[in-house]
Short mmCIF file of C-alpha atoms in Angstrom, two decimals:
data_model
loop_
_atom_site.label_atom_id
_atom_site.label_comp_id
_atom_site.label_asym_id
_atom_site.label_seq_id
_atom_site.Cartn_x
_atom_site.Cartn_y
_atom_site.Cartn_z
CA UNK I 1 103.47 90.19 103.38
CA UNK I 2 101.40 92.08 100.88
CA UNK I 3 100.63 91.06 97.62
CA UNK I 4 99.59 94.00 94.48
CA UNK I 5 95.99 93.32 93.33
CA UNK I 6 96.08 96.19 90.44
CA UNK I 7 98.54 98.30 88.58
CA UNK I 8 97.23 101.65 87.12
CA UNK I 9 99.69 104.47 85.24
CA UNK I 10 99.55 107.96 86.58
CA UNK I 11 97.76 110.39 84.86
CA UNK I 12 100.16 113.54 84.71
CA UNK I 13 99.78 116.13 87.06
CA UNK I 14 100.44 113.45 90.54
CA UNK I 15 103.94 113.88 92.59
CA UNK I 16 105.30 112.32 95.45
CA UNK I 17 107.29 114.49 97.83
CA UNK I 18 110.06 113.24 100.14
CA UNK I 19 111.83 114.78 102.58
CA UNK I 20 115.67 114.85 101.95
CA UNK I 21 116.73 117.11 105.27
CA UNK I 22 114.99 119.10 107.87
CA UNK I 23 114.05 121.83 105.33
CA UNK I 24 114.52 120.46 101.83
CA UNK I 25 112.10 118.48 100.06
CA UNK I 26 112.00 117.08 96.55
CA UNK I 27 108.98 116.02 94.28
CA UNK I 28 108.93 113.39 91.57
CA UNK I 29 106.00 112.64 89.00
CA UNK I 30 104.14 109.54 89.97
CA UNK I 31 104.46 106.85 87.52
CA UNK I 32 101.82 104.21 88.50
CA UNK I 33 99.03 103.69 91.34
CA UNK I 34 99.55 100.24 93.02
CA UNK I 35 96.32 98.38 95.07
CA UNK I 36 98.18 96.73 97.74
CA UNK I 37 96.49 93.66 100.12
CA UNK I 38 98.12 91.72 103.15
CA UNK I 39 98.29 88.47 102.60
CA UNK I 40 95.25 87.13 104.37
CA UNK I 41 92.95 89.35 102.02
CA UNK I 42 92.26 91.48 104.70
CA UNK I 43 93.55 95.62 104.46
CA UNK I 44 94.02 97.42 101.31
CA UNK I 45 95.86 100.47 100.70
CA UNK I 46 96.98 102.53 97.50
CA UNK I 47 100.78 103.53 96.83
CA UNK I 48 102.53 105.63 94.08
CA UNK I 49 105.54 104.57 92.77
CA UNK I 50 107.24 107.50 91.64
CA UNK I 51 109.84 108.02 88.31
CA UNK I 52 112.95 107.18 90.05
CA UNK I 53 111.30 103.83 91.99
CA UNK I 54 110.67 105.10 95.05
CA UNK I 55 107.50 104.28 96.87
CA UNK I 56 105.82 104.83 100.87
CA UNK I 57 107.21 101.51 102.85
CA UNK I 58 110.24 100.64 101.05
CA UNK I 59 112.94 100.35 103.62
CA UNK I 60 115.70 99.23 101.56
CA UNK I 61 115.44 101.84 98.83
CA UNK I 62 118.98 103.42 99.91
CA UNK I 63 117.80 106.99 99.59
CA UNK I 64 117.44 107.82 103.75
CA UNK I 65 114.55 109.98 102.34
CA UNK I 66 111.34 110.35 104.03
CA UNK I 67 107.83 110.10 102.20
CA UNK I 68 105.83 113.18 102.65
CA UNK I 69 102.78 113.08 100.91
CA UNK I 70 101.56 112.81 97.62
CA UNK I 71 100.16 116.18 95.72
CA UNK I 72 98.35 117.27 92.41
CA UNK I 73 99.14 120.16 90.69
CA UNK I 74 97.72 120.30 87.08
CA UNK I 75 100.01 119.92 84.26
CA UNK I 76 99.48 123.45 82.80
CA UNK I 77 99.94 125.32 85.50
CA UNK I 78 103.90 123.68 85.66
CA UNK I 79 106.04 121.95 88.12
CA UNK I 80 105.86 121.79 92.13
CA UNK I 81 108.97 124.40 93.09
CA UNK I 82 110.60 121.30 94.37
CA UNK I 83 110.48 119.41 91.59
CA UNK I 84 113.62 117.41 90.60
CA UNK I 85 114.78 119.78 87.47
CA UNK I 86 115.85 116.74 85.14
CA UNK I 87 112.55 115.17 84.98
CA UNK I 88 110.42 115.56 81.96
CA UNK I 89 106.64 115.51 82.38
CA UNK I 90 104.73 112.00 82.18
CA UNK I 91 103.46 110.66 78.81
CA UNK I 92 99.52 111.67 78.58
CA UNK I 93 98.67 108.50 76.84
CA UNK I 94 98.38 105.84 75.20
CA UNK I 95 100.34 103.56 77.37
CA UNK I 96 101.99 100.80 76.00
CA UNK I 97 101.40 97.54 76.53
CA UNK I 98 104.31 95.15 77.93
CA UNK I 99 104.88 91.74 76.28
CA UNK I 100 104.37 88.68 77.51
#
């Protein structure tokens, strides 16, 4: 079991890609940075969760989709080709804060 040490937003410009089918992939903008540990304080690793909930390890997010790798690409030079076409670009700032 793992439990999340830190939650950080995405600064724009970070995608996750996934692999739908042998030769079609499909990006999404990163919405937060996650510091995973295991439970017994011992490995840590770093995952994105992107804008549609998906994230590296989830088994039981019902998509069949395969994490590919993560990429940058910098705002102003526009989206990765495979970008999912409904998704707007992420909010630069100032985040919100959630209630208690």
């Amino acid at each position: 079991m793992k439990r999340i040490v830190e939650i950080v937003p995405a600064r724009p410009g970070w995608y996750a890609r996934w692999r739908l089918a042998p030769e079609r992939t499909r990006c999404y903008p990163v919405s937060l940075w996650a510091l995973l540990e295991e439970a017994d304080g011992g490995g840590r690793e770093v995952i994105g969760v992107d804008c549609v909930g998906q994230w590296p390890g989830d088994q039981d997010d019902g998509t069949g989709a395969e994490f590919v790798r993560y990429l940058f690409q910098t705002p102003d030079s526009g989206l990765p080709e495979d970008a999912e076409p409904t998704t707007r670009p992420h909010r630069s700032g100032p985040y919100p804060v959630p209630a208690p």
